[in-house]
mmCIF file of C-alpha atoms in Angstrom:
data_model
loop_
_atom_site.group_PDB
_atom_site.id
_atom_site.type_symbol
_atom_site.label_atom_id
_atom_site.label_comp_id
_atom_site.label_asym_id
_atom_site.label_seq_id
_atom_site.Cartn_x
_atom_site.Cartn_y
_atom_site.Cartn_z
ATOM 1 C CA MET A 1 76.125 111.904 92.286
ATOM 2 C CA ASP A 2 73.185 110.581 94.029
ATOM 3 C CA LEU A 3 70.474 109.773 91.582
ATOM 4 C CA LYS A 4 67.564 110.241 94.369
ATOM 5 C CA PRO A 5 63.782 111.241 93.841
ATOM 6 C CA ALA A 6 62.942 115.078 93.465
ATOM 7 C CA THR A 7 60.856 116.397 95.963
ATOM 8 C CA PRO A 8 57.493 118.139 95.193
ATOM 9 C CA ASN A 9 59.105 121.382 95.761
ATOM 10 C CA GLU A 10 61.869 120.812 93.740
ATOM 11 C CA ARG A 11 59.863 119.866 90.624
ATOM 12 C CA ARG A 12 57.835 123.091 91.320
ATOM 13 C CA GLN A 13 61.077 125.166 91.087
ATOM 14 C CA TYR A 14 62.041 123.157 87.924
ATOM 15 C CA TYR A 15 59.131 123.855 86.209
ATOM 16 C CA ARG A 16 58.607 127.576 87.088
ATOM 17 C CA GLU A 17 62.277 128.580 87.357
ATOM 18 C CA GLU A 18 64.306 126.390 84.864
ATOM 19 C CA TRP A 19 61.980 124.820 82.230
ATOM 20 C CA ASP A 20 61.494 126.197 78.896
ATOM 21 C CA VAL A 21 58.474 125.142 76.816
ATOM 22 C CA ASN A 22 60.748 125.717 73.610
ATOM 23 C CA ASP A 23 63.138 123.024 75.145
ATOM 24 C CA ILE A 24 60.592 120.643 73.733
ATOM 25 C CA PRO A 25 62.337 119.422 70.615
ATOM 26 C CA GLU A 26 60.752 120.832 67.228
ATOM 27 C CA PHE A 27 59.799 117.887 65.858
ATOM 28 C CA ILE A 28 57.538 117.241 68.872
ATOM 29 C CA ARG A 29 56.573 120.987 68.963
ATOM 30 C CA LYS A 30 55.531 121.221 65.264
ATOM 31 C CA THR A 31 53.078 118.075 65.703
ATOM 32 C CA LEU A 32 51.818 118.956 68.924
ATOM 33 C CA THR A 33 48.067 118.825 67.989
ATOM 34 C CA GLN A 34 48.049 115.625 66.462
ATOM 35 C CA ARG A 35 49.956 113.773 69.695
ATOM 36 C CA GLU A 36 48.194 112.610 73.002
ATOM 37 C CA PHE A 37 49.861 114.044 75.934
ATOM 38 C CA GLY A 38 49.939 112.075 79.182
ATOM 39 C CA PHE A 39 51.034 112.808 82.876
ATOM 40 C CA ASP A 40 52.102 110.892 86.119
ATOM 41 C CA HIS A 41 51.107 113.356 89.069
ATOM 42 C CA MET A 42 51.626 110.786 91.996
ATOM 43 C CA GLY A 43 54.765 108.981 90.977
ATOM 44 C CA ARG A 44 52.201 105.712 90.365
ATOM 45 C CA GLY A 45 52.672 105.655 86.566
ATOM 46 C CA PRO A 46 50.500 107.930 84.048
ATOM 47 C CA ASN A 47 46.905 107.668 84.760
ATOM 48 C CA ASP A 48 46.219 111.342 83.387
ATOM 49 C CA ARG A 49 45.979 110.499 79.615
ATOM 50 C CA TYR A 50 44.183 111.565 76.538
ATOM 51 C CA ARG A 51 45.492 115.117 76.771
ATOM 52 C CA VAL A 52 45.966 117.456 73.770
ATOM 53 C CA PHE A 53 47.018 121.044 73.475
ATOM 54 C CA GLN A 54 46.252 123.189 70.853
ATOM 55 C CA ASN A 55 49.623 125.177 71.177
ATOM 56 C CA THR A 56 53.027 125.350 73.314
ATOM 57 C CA ASP A 57 51.527 128.043 75.200
ATOM 58 C CA TYR A 58 48.553 126.057 76.699
ATOM 59 C CA LEU A 59 51.163 123.023 77.314
ATOM 60 C CA ARG A 60 53.441 125.439 79.082
ATOM 61 C CA LYS A 61 50.847 126.967 81.336
ATOM 62 C CA PHE A 62 49.584 123.383 82.475
ATOM 63 C CA MET A 63 53.445 122.080 83.322
ATOM 64 C CA ARG A 64 53.816 125.188 85.118
ATOM 65 C CA TYR A 65 50.928 125.035 87.783
ATOM 66 C CA ARG A 66 50.371 121.364 87.705
ATOM 67 C CA THR A 67 54.172 120.509 88.113
ATOM 68 C CA PRO A 68 53.908 116.853 87.160
ATOM 69 C CA PHE A 69 56.061 113.891 88.409
ATOM 70 C CA ALA A 70 56.287 112.600 84.816
ATOM 71 C CA ALA A 71 55.070 113.964 81.647
ATOM 72 C CA TYR A 72 54.895 111.830 78.480
ATOM 73 C CA SER A 73 53.587 112.466 74.726
ATOM 74 C CA SER A 74 52.757 109.881 72.108
ATOM 75 C CA VAL A 75 54.910 108.917 69.535
ATOM 76 C CA ALA A 76 51.715 107.964 67.429
ATOM 77 C CA PHE A 77 50.228 110.979 65.234
ATOM 78 C CA TYR A 78 46.695 110.839 65.320
ATOM 79 C CA HIS A 79 43.743 112.771 63.541
ATOM 80 C CA LYS A 80 41.903 112.798 66.762
ATOM 81 C CA PRO A 81 44.493 112.346 69.745
ATOM 82 C CA ARG A 82 41.898 113.025 72.647
ATOM 83 C CA ARG A 83 40.341 109.586 71.662
ATOM 84 C CA ARG A 84 43.339 108.092 70.302
ATOM 85 C CA ASP A 85 41.100 108.043 66.886
ATOM 86 C CA GLY A 86 42.150 108.079 63.762
ATOM 87 C CA TRP A 87 45.926 106.798 63.927
ATOM 88 C CA ILE A 88 48.286 108.201 60.879
ATOM 89 C CA LYS A 89 51.429 107.026 61.793
ATOM 90 C CA ALA A 90 54.089 106.618 64.446
ATOM 91 C CA GLU A 91 57.759 106.945 65.088
ATOM 92 C CA LEU A 92 60.129 103.978 65.150
ATOM 93 C CA VAL A 93 61.377 103.987 69.038
ATOM 94 C CA PHE A 94 64.250 102.030 70.353
ATOM 95 C CA ASP A 95 64.555 102.731 74.153
ATOM 96 C CA VAL A 96 67.967 101.616 75.866
ATOM 97 C CA ASP A 97 67.412 101.527 79.618
ATOM 98 C CA ALA A 98 70.586 101.177 81.498
ATOM 99 C CA LYS A 99 69.444 99.121 84.336
ATOM 100 C CA ASP A 100 68.048 96.493 81.941
ATOM 101 C CA ILE A 101 71.167 96.419 79.885
ATOM 102 C CA PRO A 102 71.425 92.235 79.694
ATOM 103 C CA ILE A 103 75.044 92.047 80.393
ATOM 104 C CA ARG A 104 76.443 95.005 82.614
ATOM 105 C CA SER A 105 80.140 95.306 83.751
ATOM 106 C CA CYS A 106 79.192 97.482 86.616
ATOM 107 C CA GLY A 107 76.885 95.214 88.817
ATOM 108 C CA CYS A 108 75.043 98.429 90.182
ATOM 109 C CA GLU A 109 71.376 97.720 91.297
ATOM 110 C CA ASN A 110 70.059 100.895 89.847
ATOM 111 C CA VAL A 111 71.896 102.954 87.239
ATOM 112 C CA CYS A 112 75.478 104.394 87.552
ATOM 113 C CA GLU A 113 77.916 106.270 85.094
ATOM 114 C CA ILE A 114 79.677 103.203 84.149
ATOM 115 C CA CYS A 115 76.386 101.493 82.621
ATOM 116 C CA LEU A 116 74.945 104.856 81.399
ATOM 117 C CA ASN A 117 78.347 104.815 79.386
ATOM 118 C CA GLN A 118 77.775 101.343 78.469
ATOM 119 C CA ALA A 119 74.180 102.359 77.147
ATOM 120 C CA LYS A 120 75.726 105.016 75.210
ATOM 121 C CA ASP A 121 77.851 102.520 73.583
ATOM 122 C CA ILE A 122 75.089 100.342 72.402
ATOM 123 C CA VAL A 123 73.195 103.518 70.885
ATOM 124 C CA HIS A 124 76.161 104.281 68.864
ATOM 125 C CA GLY A 125 76.223 100.734 67.665
ATOM 126 C CA LEU A 126 72.627 100.784 67.086
ATOM 127 C CA ILE A 127 72.490 104.159 64.910
ATOM 128 C CA ASP A 128 75.350 103.077 62.987
ATOM 129 C CA THR A 129 73.201 100.172 62.181
ATOM 130 C CA ILE A 130 70.131 102.331 61.361
ATOM 131 C CA GLN A 131 72.012 104.655 59.316
ATOM 132 C CA GLY A 132 74.316 102.402 57.276
ATOM 133 C CA ASP A 133 72.054 99.289 56.873
ATOM 134 C CA LEU A 134 68.526 100.582 56.962
ATOM 135 C CA GLY A 135 69.103 104.003 55.235
ATOM 136 C CA LEU A 136 67.331 106.290 57.504
ATOM 137 C CA SER A 137 68.443 109.759 58.373
ATOM 138 C CA ASP A 138 65.777 111.713 60.532
ATOM 139 C CA ILE A 139 66.996 110.313 63.674
ATOM 140 C CA HIS A 140 66.824 111.962 67.359
ATOM 141 C CA VAL A 141 68.669 110.582 70.550
ATOM 142 C CA VAL A 142 66.963 111.478 73.746
ATOM 143 C CA TYR A 143 68.529 111.120 77.211
ATOM 144 C CA SER A 144 65.559 109.671 78.808
ATOM 145 C CA GLY A 145 66.885 109.804 82.491
ATOM 146 C CA ARG A 146 68.121 106.235 83.121
ATOM 147 C CA GLY A 147 68.683 105.682 79.462
ATOM 148 C CA TYR A 148 68.096 106.704 75.975
ATOM 149 C CA HIS A 149 65.788 106.729 73.226
ATOM 150 C CA ILE A 150 66.291 106.567 69.761
ATOM 151 C CA ARG A 151 63.293 108.235 67.820
ATOM 152 C CA VAL A 152 63.089 107.775 63.997
ATOM 153 C CA LEU A 153 61.004 110.032 61.933
ATOM 154 C CA ASP A 154 61.382 108.840 58.586
ATOM 155 C CA ASP A 155 58.323 108.865 56.465
ATOM 156 C CA LYS A 156 59.111 105.256 55.053
ATOM 157 C CA VAL A 157 59.035 103.468 58.554
ATOM 158 C CA MET A 158 56.405 105.532 60.377
ATOM 159 C CA GLY A 159 53.614 103.441 58.545
ATOM 160 C CA MET A 160 54.912 100.371 59.353
ATOM 161 C CA ASP A 161 52.880 97.685 61.227
ATOM 162 C CA SER A 162 54.222 96.220 64.604
ATOM 163 C CA ASP A 163 55.308 92.831 62.757
ATOM 164 C CA VAL A 164 57.681 94.873 60.533
ATOM 165 C CA ARG A 165 59.175 96.863 63.269
ATOM 166 C CA SER A 166 59.628 93.624 65.533
ATOM 167 C CA GLN A 167 62.057 92.298 62.514
ATOM 168 C CA ILE A 168 63.710 95.461 62.693
ATOM 169 C CA VAL A 169 64.425 95.071 66.282
ATOM 170 C CA LYS A 170 65.880 91.749 65.794
ATOM 171 C CA TYR A 171 68.070 92.862 62.878
ATOM 172 C CA LEU A 172 69.382 95.761 64.969
ATOM 173 C CA VAL A 173 70.234 93.618 68.287
ATOM 174 C CA GLY A 174 71.346 90.437 66.787
ATOM 175 C CA SER A 175 69.063 87.974 68.376
ATOM 176 C CA ASP A 176 69.594 85.379 65.817
ATOM 177 C CA VAL A 177 72.688 83.467 64.850
ATOM 178 C CA PRO A 178 73.679 83.905 61.272
ATOM 179 C CA ARG A 179 73.803 80.781 59.231
ATOM 180 C CA SER A 180 77.308 79.538 58.582
ATOM 181 C CA GLU A 181 76.489 76.759 56.020
ATOM 182 C CA TYR A 182 76.571 77.963 52.468
ATOM 183 C CA SER A 183 76.273 76.542 48.671
ATOM 184 C CA SER A 184 77.547 77.423 45.503
ATOM 185 C CA HIS A 185 77.973 75.737 42.050
ATOM 186 C CA GLY A 186 77.192 72.227 44.025
ATOM 187 C CA MET A 187 79.933 72.839 46.503
ATOM 188 C CA LYS A 188 79.089 73.477 50.429
ATOM 189 C CA TYR A 189 81.259 75.667 52.646
ATOM 190 C CA ASN A 190 80.982 77.195 55.979
ATOM 191 C CA LEU A 191 81.605 80.887 56.800
ATOM 192 C CA GLU A 192 81.695 81.992 60.570
ATOM 193 C CA HIS A 193 79.943 85.182 61.043
ATOM 194 C CA PHE A 194 82.899 87.024 61.898
ATOM 195 C CA THR A 195 84.356 86.431 58.426
ATOM 196 C CA VAL A 196 81.677 88.114 56.645
ATOM 197 C CA PRO A 197 82.484 92.037 56.876
ATOM 198 C CA PHE A 198 78.643 93.313 56.080
ATOM 199 C CA GLY A 199 75.089 92.722 56.147
ATOM 200 C CA TYR A 200 73.580 91.194 59.245
ATOM 201 C CA PRO A 201 76.718 88.899 60.039
ATOM 202 C CA GLN A 202 78.796 92.297 60.548
ATOM 203 C CA VAL A 203 75.872 93.520 63.036
ATOM 204 C CA PHE A 204 75.729 90.115 64.839
ATOM 205 C CA THR A 205 79.706 90.129 65.267
ATOM 206 C CA ASP A 206 79.502 93.795 66.334
ATOM 207 C CA ARG A 207 76.777 92.863 68.944
ATOM 208 C CA VAL A 208 78.267 89.781 70.175
ATOM 209 C CA LYS A 209 81.889 91.669 70.492
ATOM 210 C CA GLN A 210 80.291 94.346 72.446
ATOM 211 C CA ALA A 211 78.630 91.672 74.889
ATOM 212 C CA LEU A 212 81.875 89.718 75.725
ATOM 213 C CA LEU A 213 83.878 92.483 76.677
ATOM 214 C CA ASN A 214 81.649 93.713 79.390
ATOM 215 C CA LEU A 215 80.857 89.629 80.335
ATOM 216 C CA ASN A 216 81.451 88.872 83.466
ATOM 217 C CA LEU A 217 81.287 85.630 86.011
ATOM 218 C CA ASP A 218 78.329 86.741 87.380
ATOM 219 C CA THR A 219 76.425 86.770 84.064
ATOM 220 C CA GLU A 220 73.757 84.294 83.631
ATOM 221 C CA ILE A 221 74.025 83.004 80.009
ATOM 222 C CA ASP A 222 71.820 79.932 78.897
ATOM 223 C CA GLU A 223 73.783 76.895 78.920
ATOM 224 C CA VAL A 224 77.135 78.799 79.313
ATOM 225 C CA SER A 225 78.985 77.420 82.330
ATOM 226 C CA LYS A 226 81.406 79.301 84.456
ATOM 227 C CA ASP A 227 84.422 77.760 82.828
ATOM 228 C CA ILE A 228 83.238 78.982 79.404
ATOM 229 C CA LYS A 229 83.306 82.715 80.802
ATOM 230 C CA LYS A 230 86.660 82.209 82.539
ATOM 231 C CA ALA A 231 87.905 81.332 79.058
ATOM 232 C CA VAL A 232 86.221 84.334 77.623
ATOM 233 C CA ILE A 233 87.606 86.693 80.001
ATOM 234 C CA LYS A 234 91.163 85.186 79.699
ATOM 235 C CA HIS A 235 91.185 85.641 75.934
ATOM 236 C CA ARG A 236 88.951 88.392 74.984
ATOM 237 C CA GLU A 237 91.659 90.700 74.397
ATOM 238 C CA LEU A 238 91.849 88.787 71.281
ATOM 239 C CA LEU A 239 88.386 90.297 70.335
ATOM 240 C CA SER A 240 89.944 93.891 70.534
ATOM 241 C CA GLU A 241 92.245 93.144 67.720
ATOM 242 C CA ASP A 242 89.317 91.365 65.882
ATOM 243 C CA GLN A 243 91.225 87.910 66.212
ATOM 244 C CA TRP A 244 88.023 86.310 66.057
ATOM 245 C CA GLY A 245 89.914 82.799 64.403
ATOM 246 C CA LEU A 246 92.171 82.532 67.317
ATOM 247 C CA PHE A 247 89.336 83.734 70.168
ATOM 248 C CA ARG A 248 87.188 80.932 68.752
ATOM 249 C CA LYS A 249 89.886 78.220 68.435
ATOM 250 C CA GLU A 250 91.144 79.320 72.643
ATOM 251 C CA ILE A 251 87.238 78.837 73.504
ATOM 252 C CA GLY A 252 86.640 75.709 71.397
ATOM 253 C CA PRO A 253 84.159 75.269 68.361
ATOM 254 C CA VAL A 254 81.307 73.650 70.372
ATOM 255 C CA ARG A 255 81.615 75.498 73.244
ATOM 256 C CA TYR A 256 81.974 78.705 71.398
ATOM 257 C CA ALA A 257 78.545 77.826 69.497
ATOM 258 C CA ARG A 258 76.815 77.709 72.840
ATOM 259 C CA LEU A 259 78.174 80.844 73.603
ATOM 260 C CA VAL A 260 77.069 83.011 70.590
ATOM 261 C CA LYS A 261 73.389 81.374 71.153
ATOM 262 C CA GLY A 262 73.671 82.468 74.476
ATOM 263 C CA ILE A 263 74.408 85.844 73.929
ATOM 264 C CA ALA A 264 71.906 85.933 70.799
ATOM 265 C CA SER A 265 68.920 85.319 73.367
ATOM 266 C CA LEU A 266 70.203 87.882 75.733
ATOM 267 C CA ASN A 267 70.530 90.463 72.789
ATOM 268 C CA LEU A 268 66.855 90.335 72.458
ATOM 269 C CA THR A 269 66.703 92.655 75.676
ATOM 270 C CA LEU A 270 69.285 95.071 74.583
ATOM 271 C CA VAL A 271 66.084 97.496 73.809
ATOM 272 C CA ASP A 272 62.649 97.205 75.178
ATOM 273 C CA ALA A 273 60.755 95.860 72.240
ATOM 274 C CA LYS A 274 57.430 96.505 73.549
ATOM 275 C CA VAL A 275 58.561 100.168 73.142
ATOM 276 C CA SER A 276 59.620 99.445 69.513
ATOM 277 C CA ILE A 277 56.497 97.808 68.267
ATOM 278 C CA ASP A 278 53.616 99.737 70.344
ATOM 279 C CA LEU A 279 52.254 101.941 67.853
ATOM 280 C CA LYS A 280 50.159 104.029 70.356
ATOM 281 C CA ARG A 281 53.015 104.189 72.749
ATOM 282 C CA ILE A 282 53.694 107.310 74.944
ATOM 283 C CA LEU A 283 57.299 108.342 75.744
ATOM 284 C CA ARG A 284 58.940 110.617 78.423
ATOM 285 C CA LEU A 285 58.777 114.040 77.051
ATOM 286 C CA PRO A 286 62.056 115.522 75.946
ATOM 287 C CA SER A 287 63.054 118.545 78.582
ATOM 288 C CA SER A 288 60.346 117.254 81.232
ATOM 289 C CA LEU A 289 61.616 116.063 84.640
ATOM 290 C CA HIS A 290 62.493 112.360 85.332
ATOM 291 C CA SER A 291 61.342 113.000 89.121
ATOM 292 C CA GLY A 292 62.723 109.317 90.170
ATOM 293 C CA VAL A 293 66.230 109.921 89.720
ATOM 294 C CA SER A 294 66.304 114.035 89.677
ATOM 295 C CA MET A 295 67.428 114.419 85.943
ATOM 296 C CA LYS A 296 66.166 115.733 82.827
ATOM 297 C CA SER A 297 65.134 114.167 79.815
ATOM 298 C CA THR A 298 67.256 115.808 77.149
ATOM 299 C CA LEU A 299 67.386 115.710 73.121
ATOM 300 C CA ILE A 300 71.027 115.465 72.768
ATOM 301 C CA LYS A 301 72.732 117.514 70.125
ATOM 302 C CA ASN A 302 76.181 115.473 69.822
ATOM 303 C CA LEU A 303 76.420 111.782 71.370
ATOM 304 C CA GLU A 304 80.014 112.094 71.231
ATOM 305 C CA THR A 305 80.346 114.727 73.843
ATOM 306 C CA PHE A 306 76.991 114.377 75.815
ATOM 307 C CA ASP A 307 77.397 113.994 79.448
ATOM 308 C CA PRO A 308 74.295 113.248 81.423
ATOM 309 C CA PHE A 309 76.110 114.169 84.840
ATOM 310 C CA GLN A 310 77.117 117.566 83.092
ATOM 311 C CA ASP A 311 74.182 118.345 80.677
ATOM 312 C CA ALA A 312 70.943 116.638 82.353
ATOM 313 C CA VAL A 313 71.491 118.036 85.766
ATOM 314 C CA PRO A 314 68.611 120.282 86.836
ATOM 315 C CA LYS A 315 69.652 123.101 89.102
ATOM 316 C CA PHE A 316 68.169 122.481 92.193
ATOM 317 C CA VAL A 317 70.414 119.399 92.512
ATOM 318 C CA TYR A 318 72.963 121.376 92.709
ATOM 319 C CA GLU A 319 71.394 123.658 95.680
ATOM 320 C CA ARG A 320 70.891 120.350 97.840
ATOM 321 C CA LYS A 321 71.832 120.667 101.168
ATOM 322 C CA ASP A 322 71.865 117.020 102.183
#
């Protein structure tokens, strides 16, 4: 499928014939009056900001008649959203863009089915950690048009500041190599991250495995030579069976340490950290059109079965004649 931009006529057709204001998720509709809305009418970025809608009917009429290139709503709740004043709290958001995945197996220049599936696998891993390690449960996943937004609305995280959110991001993506030296009763001993089956070492192991299984010779990793990458590709089937000890032995302990350090550095870009720590961010409105690629931003009910090329394609794409 050709992910080409939507024309003004196609945008008009989408918002007047297909889009329904009730497709906006309930977690946004029920807090409509506390959120700032922003719009991009020309495809040059959101320059129509600070809009507020008192009910969904006003928003429906606006979308129907202005047919924006892109629509956004704030992750923050305000007492006075028109002035972004009186900040109350903000969703905790993780933005996984298929185009920006640091280690991609597809090699495409934009996005394709392969890297979108890879992005979905990353989202699965992040949600497992958010639920299992952080104990959060009010989680919504939205297909953004070129990737996925994980939106967390548990009250215990919505009041957190940017510093805490930054620490959560680092934990989730595995951006630091866990220490391997421990001591007990005067004795010192070493434990590699893959021998600890819980907590941060387990998170780090999962993220490193995900990266190594998608690595190719063109992947650029600081201080990791092509010879190391060739060895990884030759022996990574061992990781499918979680034989980490054998894999490390085949790579060599020194080269393995260099490899995981490089991947930890790349992991920081698994999600867009700027989105996660920004307490006043506006985010693409679920149900709106991503006009740059002609796909619908879609709230996902079942991540396992969701297929963007089946579930997020507007009708006008199928009616194109060229």
